CSV table of C-alpha atoms in Angstrom, one decimal:
chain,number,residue,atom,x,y,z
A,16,UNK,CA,39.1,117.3,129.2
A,17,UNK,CA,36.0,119.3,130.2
A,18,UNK,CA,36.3,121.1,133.4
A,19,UNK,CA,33.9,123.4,135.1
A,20,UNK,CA,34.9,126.2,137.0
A,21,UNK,CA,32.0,128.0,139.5
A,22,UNK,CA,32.9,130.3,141.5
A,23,UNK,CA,31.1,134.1,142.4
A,24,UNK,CA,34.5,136.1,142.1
A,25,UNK,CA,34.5,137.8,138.5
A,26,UNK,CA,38.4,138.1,139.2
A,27,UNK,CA,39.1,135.0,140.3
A,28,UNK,CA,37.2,133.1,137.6
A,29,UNK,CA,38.6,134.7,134.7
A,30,UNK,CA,42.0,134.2,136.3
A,31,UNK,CA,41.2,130.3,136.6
A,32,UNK,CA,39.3,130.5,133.1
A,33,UNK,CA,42.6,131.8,131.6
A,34,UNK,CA,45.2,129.5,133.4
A,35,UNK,CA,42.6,126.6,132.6
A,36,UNK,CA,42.7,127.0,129.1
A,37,UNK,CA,46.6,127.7,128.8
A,38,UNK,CA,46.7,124.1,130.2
A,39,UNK,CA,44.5,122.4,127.6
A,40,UNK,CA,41.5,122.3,129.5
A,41,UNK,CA,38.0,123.2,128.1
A,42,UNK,CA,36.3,125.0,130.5
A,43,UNK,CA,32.9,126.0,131.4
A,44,UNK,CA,32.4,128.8,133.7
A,45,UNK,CA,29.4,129.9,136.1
A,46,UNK,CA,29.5,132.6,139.2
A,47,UNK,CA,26.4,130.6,140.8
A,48,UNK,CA,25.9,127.3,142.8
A,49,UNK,CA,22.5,126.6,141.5
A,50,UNK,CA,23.9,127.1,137.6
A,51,UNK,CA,26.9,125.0,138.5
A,52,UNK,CA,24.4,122.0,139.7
A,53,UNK,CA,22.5,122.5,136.5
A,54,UNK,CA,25.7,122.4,134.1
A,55,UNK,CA,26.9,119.5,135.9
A,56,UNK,CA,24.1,117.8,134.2
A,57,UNK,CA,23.2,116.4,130.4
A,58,UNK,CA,25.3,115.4,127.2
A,59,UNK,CA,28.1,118.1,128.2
A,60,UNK,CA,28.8,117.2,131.6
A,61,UNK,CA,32.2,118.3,132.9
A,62,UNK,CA,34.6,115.4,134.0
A,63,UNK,CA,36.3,117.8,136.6
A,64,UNK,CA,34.6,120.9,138.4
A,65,UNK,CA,36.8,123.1,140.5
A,66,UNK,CA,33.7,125.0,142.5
A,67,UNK,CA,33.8,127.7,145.6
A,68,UNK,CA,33.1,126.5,148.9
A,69,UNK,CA,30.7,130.2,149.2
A,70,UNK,CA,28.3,130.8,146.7
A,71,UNK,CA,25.0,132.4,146.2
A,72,UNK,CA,22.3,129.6,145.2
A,73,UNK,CA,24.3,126.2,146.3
A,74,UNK,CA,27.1,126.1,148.2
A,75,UNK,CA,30.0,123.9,147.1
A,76,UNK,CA,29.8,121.4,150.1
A,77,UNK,CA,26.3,120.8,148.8
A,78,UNK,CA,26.6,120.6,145.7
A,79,UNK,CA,29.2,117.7,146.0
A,80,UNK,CA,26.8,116.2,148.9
A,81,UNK,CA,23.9,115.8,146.0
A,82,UNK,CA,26.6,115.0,143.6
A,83,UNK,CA,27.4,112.0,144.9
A,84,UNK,CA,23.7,111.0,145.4
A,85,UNK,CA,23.1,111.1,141.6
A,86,UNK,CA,25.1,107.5,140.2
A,87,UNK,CA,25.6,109.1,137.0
A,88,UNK,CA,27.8,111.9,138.1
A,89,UNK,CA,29.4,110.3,141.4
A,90,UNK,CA,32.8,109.6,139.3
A,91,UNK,CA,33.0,113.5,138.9
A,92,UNK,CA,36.2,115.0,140.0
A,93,UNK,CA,35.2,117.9,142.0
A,94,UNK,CA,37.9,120.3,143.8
A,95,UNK,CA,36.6,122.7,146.2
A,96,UNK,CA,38.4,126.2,146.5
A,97,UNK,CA,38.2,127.3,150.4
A,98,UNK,CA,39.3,130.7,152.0
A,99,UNK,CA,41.6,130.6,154.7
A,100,UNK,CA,39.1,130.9,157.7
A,101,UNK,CA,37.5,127.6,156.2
A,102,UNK,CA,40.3,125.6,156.4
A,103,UNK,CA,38.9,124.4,159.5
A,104,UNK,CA,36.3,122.8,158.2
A,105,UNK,CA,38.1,121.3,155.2
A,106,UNK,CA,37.0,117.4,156.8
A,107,UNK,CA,33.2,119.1,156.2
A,108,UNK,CA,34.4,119.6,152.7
A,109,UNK,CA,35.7,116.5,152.0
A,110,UNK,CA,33.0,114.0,153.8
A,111,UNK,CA,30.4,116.4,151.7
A,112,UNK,CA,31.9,114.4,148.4
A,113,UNK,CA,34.5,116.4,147.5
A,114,UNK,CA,38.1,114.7,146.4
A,115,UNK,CA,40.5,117.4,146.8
A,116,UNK,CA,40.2,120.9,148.1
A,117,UNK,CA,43.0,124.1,147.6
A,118,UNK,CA,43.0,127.3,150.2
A,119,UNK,CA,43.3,130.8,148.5
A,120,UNK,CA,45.2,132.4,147.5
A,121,UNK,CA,46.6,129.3,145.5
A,122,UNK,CA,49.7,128.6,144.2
A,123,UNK,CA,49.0,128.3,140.8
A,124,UNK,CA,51.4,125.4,139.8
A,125,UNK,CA,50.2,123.7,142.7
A,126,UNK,CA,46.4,123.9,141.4
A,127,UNK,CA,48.0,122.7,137.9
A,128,UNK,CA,49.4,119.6,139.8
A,129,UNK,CA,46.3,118.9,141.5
A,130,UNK,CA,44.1,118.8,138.2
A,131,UNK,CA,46.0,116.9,136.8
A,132,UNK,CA,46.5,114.4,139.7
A,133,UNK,CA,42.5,114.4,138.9
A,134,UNK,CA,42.8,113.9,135.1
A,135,UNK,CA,45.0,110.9,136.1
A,136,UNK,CA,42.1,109.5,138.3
A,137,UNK,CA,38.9,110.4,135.5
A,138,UNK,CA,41.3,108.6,132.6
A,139,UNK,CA,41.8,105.9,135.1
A,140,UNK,CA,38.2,105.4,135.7
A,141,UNK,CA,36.7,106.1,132.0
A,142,UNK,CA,39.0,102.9,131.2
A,143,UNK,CA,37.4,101.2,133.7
A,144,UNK,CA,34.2,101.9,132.6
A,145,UNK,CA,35.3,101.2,129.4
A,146,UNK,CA,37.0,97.2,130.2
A,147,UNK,CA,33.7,96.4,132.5
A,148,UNK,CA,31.1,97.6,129.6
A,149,UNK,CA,33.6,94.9,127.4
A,150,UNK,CA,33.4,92.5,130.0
A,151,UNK,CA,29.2,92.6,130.4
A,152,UNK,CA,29.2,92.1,126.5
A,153,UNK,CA,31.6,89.2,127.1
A,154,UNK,CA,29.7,87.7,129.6
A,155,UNK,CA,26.2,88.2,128.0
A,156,UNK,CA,27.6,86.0,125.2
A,157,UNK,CA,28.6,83.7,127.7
A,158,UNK,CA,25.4,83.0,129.3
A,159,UNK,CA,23.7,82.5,125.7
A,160,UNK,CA,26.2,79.5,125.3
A,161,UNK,CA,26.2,78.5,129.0
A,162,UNK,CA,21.5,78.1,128.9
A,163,UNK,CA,19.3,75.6,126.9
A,164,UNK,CA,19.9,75.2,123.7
A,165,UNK,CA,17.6,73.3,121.9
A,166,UNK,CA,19.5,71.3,119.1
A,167,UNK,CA,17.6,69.3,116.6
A,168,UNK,CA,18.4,65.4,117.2
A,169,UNK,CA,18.8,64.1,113.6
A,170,UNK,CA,20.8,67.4,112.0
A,171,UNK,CA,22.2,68.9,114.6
A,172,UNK,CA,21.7,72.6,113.8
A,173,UNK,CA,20.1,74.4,117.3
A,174,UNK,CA,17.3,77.0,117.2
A,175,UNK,CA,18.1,80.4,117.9
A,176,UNK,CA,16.5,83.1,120.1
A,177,UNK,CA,15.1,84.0,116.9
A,178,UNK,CA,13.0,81.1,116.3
A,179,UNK,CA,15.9,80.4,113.0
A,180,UNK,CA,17.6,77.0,112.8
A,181,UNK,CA,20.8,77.4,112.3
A,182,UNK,CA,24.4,75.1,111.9
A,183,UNK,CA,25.5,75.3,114.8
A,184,UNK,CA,29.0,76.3,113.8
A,185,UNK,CA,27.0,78.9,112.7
A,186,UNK,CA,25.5,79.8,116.2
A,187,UNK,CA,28.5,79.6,118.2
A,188,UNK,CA,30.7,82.2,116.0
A,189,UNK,CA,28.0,84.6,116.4
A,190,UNK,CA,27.7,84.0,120.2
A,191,UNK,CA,31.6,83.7,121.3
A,192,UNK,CA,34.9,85.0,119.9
A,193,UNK,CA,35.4,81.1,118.3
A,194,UNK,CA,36.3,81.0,114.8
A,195,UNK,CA,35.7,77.2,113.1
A,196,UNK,CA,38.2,75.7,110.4
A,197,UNK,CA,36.7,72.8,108.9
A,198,UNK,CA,38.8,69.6,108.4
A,199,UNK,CA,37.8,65.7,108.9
A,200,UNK,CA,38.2,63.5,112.0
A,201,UNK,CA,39.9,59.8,110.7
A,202,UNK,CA,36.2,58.5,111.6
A,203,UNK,CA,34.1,60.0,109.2
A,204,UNK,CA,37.5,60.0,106.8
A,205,UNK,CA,37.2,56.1,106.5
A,206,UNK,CA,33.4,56.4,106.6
A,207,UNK,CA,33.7,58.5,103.8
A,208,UNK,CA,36.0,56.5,101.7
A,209,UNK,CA,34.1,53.0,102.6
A,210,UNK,CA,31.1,54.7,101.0
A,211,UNK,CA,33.3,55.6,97.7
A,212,UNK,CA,32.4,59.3,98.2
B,4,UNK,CA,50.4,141.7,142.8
B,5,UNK,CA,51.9,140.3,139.5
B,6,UNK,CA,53.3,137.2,141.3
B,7,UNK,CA,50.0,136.2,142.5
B,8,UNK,CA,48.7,136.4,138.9
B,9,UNK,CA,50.9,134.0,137.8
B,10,UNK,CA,53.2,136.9,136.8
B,11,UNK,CA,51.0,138.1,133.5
B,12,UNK,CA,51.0,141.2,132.5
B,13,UNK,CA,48.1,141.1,130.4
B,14,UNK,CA,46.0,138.8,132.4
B,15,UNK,CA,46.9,141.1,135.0
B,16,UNK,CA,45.6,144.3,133.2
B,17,UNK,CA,42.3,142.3,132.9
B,18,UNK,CA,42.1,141.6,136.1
B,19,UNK,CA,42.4,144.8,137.4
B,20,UNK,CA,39.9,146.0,134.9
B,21,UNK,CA,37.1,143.4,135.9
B,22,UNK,CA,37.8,144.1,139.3
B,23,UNK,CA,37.5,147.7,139.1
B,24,UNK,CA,34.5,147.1,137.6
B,25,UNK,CA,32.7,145.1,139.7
B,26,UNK,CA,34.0,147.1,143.0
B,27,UNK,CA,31.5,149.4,143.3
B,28,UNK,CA,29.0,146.7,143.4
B,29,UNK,CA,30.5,144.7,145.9
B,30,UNK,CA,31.3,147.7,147.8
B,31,UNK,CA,27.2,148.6,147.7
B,32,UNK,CA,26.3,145.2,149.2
B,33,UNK,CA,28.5,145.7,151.9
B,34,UNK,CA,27.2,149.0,152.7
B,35,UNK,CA,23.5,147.7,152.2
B,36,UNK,CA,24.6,145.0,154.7
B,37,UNK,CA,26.1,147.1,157.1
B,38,UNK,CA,22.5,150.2,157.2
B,39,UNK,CA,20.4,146.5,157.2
B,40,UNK,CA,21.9,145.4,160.1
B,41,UNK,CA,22.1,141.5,158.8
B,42,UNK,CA,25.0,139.8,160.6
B,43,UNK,CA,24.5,137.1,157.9
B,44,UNK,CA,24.1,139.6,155.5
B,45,UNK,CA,27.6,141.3,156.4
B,46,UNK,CA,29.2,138.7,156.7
B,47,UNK,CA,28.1,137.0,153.2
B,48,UNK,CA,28.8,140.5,151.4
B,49,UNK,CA,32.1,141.9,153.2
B,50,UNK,CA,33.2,137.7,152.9
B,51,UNK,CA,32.8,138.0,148.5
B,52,UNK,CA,34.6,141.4,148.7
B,53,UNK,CA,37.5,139.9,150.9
B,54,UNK,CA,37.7,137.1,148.3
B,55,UNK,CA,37.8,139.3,145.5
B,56,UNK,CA,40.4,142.4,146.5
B,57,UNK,CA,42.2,139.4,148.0
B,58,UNK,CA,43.3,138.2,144.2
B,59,UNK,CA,45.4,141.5,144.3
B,60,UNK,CA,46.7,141.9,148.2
B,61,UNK,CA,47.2,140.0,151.5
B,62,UNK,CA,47.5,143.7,153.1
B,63,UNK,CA,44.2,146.7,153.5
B,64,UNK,CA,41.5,146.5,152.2
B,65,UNK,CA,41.6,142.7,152.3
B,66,UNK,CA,42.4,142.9,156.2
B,67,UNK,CA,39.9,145.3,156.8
B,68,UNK,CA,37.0,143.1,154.6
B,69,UNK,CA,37.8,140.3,157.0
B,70,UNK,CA,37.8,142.3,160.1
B,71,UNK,CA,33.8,142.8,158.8
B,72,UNK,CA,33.1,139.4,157.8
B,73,UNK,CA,34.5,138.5,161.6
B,74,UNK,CA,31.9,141.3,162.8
B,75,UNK,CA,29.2,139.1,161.0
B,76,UNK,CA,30.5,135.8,161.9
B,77,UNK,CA,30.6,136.6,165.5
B,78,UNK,CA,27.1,138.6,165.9
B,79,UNK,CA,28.7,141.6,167.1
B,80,UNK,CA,27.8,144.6,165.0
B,81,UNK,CA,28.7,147.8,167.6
B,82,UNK,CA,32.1,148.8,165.3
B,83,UNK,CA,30.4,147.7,162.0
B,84,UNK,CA,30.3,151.3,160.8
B,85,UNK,CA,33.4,152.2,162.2
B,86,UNK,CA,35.1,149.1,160.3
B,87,UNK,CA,32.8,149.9,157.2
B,88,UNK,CA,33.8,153.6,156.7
B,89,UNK,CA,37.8,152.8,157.4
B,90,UNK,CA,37.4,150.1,154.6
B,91,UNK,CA,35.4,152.7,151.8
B,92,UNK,CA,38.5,155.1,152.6
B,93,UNK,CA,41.1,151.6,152.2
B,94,UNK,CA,38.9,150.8,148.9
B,95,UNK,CA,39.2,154.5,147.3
B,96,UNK,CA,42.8,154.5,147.8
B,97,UNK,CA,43.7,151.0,146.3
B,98,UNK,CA,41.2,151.6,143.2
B,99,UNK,CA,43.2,154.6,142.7
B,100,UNK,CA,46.6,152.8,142.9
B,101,UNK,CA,45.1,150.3,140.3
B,102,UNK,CA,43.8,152.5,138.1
B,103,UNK,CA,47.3,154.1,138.7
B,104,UNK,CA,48.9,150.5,137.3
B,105,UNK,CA,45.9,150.4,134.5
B,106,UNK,CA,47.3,153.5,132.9
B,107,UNK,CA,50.7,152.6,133.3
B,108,UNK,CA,50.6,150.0,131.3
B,109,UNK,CA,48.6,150.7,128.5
């Protein structure tokens, strides 16, 4: 899992950059709030960010404020690392966006247990994502079978969105998770055998 | 220190390293702070210092940095200079005990 990691400290950072990696994360690193807003951005986007609360550029209560105005990255995980004297104003932190927050110095098995309580939460969601994007397909098929179809009266094969007549066995499989097996009521099996067929 | 580094002695030699490198830096924006007279300044610049000598001890210099950023929270900047030289002479003598550990270990 992608993580990004912004904070100003050189010391700090490589410590968390090390630790991180150690703990299978791959991380991204920047020591600016204005860089940290742009790498949270495009194809490589971090699922987690663990980001300073003081920065030059963007501040880390800001950058989770416009964070959670962009619905793109709102399921972000973002923890924000606070100094002791800031501790008051960890409910600022947290209404700005952010989901957890840690005071340094940290413990660093407690920051381990807190990413991963995050992991836990992005897995969670990506397989939400995931079942709803299943169910929209599942329902768009739906609501082909469920409008007007027009069906031709004599043959019985329906016209397509295509403009293509087609059985309507046919239509239905492609539109639903239905499968046909093809058999013969007792109807058509005496009408059938009174014709000599 | 090493227990607050998650108890690595190589990470911790790399520590000490980028932090010895970046201290005289830090410790110019401070100073630059202090001569400019910026209470938002100070505090911004002795706050980044406290953070950083902070990764190694909970005692002086990091006492002293905070002392500073309090100076710049608070508006008050009569001792400024007072607190600023105490925390160059805190600063010389734990870059010398690091450097101290540095060579000690490799």
């Amino acid at each position: 899992m992608r993580v990004l990691i912004a904070d100003d400290d050189v010391v700090l950072r490589h410590s968390l950059k090390v630790h991180l990696e150690r703990w299978s994360y791959r991380v991204d690193e920047c020591g600016d709030g204005r860089e940290a807003w742009k790498a949270m951005h495009g194809p490589k986007a971090p699922a987690m960010a663990v980001i300073d609360w003081n920065m030059p550029g963007m501040d880390g209560p800001t950058i989770c404020q416009e964070l959670r105005e962009v619905p793109a990255l709102a399921a972000m995980y973002v923890i924000l690392l606070t100094s002791n004297n800031e501790q008051k104003d960890v409910v600022a932190g947290l209404e700005s966006g952010a989901d957890d927050y840690i005071v340094k110095p940290f413990d660093w098995n407690e920051l381990r247990a807190r990413l991963r309580i995050g992991a836990r939460i992005v897995g969670l969601q990506q397989a939400l994502a995931a079942r709803v994007s299943e169910l929209q397909v599942a329902l768009a098929n739906v609501r082909t079978l469920s409008g007007l179809l027009p069906i031709c009266a004599y043959c019985k094969r329906v016209r397509d969105d295509k403009d293509y007549w087609q059985q309507i066995e046919q239509y239905v499989g492609d539109h639903s998770q239905a499968e046909f097996s093809h058999g013969i009521c007792p109807e058509c099996l005496d009408a059938q055998l009174a014709a000599g067929r | 220190m090493l227990d607050r580094l998650g108890g690595d002695e190589e990470l911790a030699r790399q520590l000490v390293e980028l932090f010895v490198a970046e201290c005289p830096r830090m410790m110019a924006a401070v100073r630059d702070s202090v001569a400019s007279g910026d209470v938002e300044q100070i505090r911004r610049a002795a706050h980044a210092f406290k953070g950083s000598v902070g990764n190694f001890t909970d005692g002086a210099p990091m006492t002293t940095a905070f002392e500073l950023e309090q100076i710049g929270r608070v508006g008050s900047i009569a001792d400024a200079h007072d607190v600023l030289r105490r925390l160059e002479q805190e600063v010389d003598g734990f870059v010398a005990a690091l450097r101290r550990y540095e060579e000690g270990k490799s």
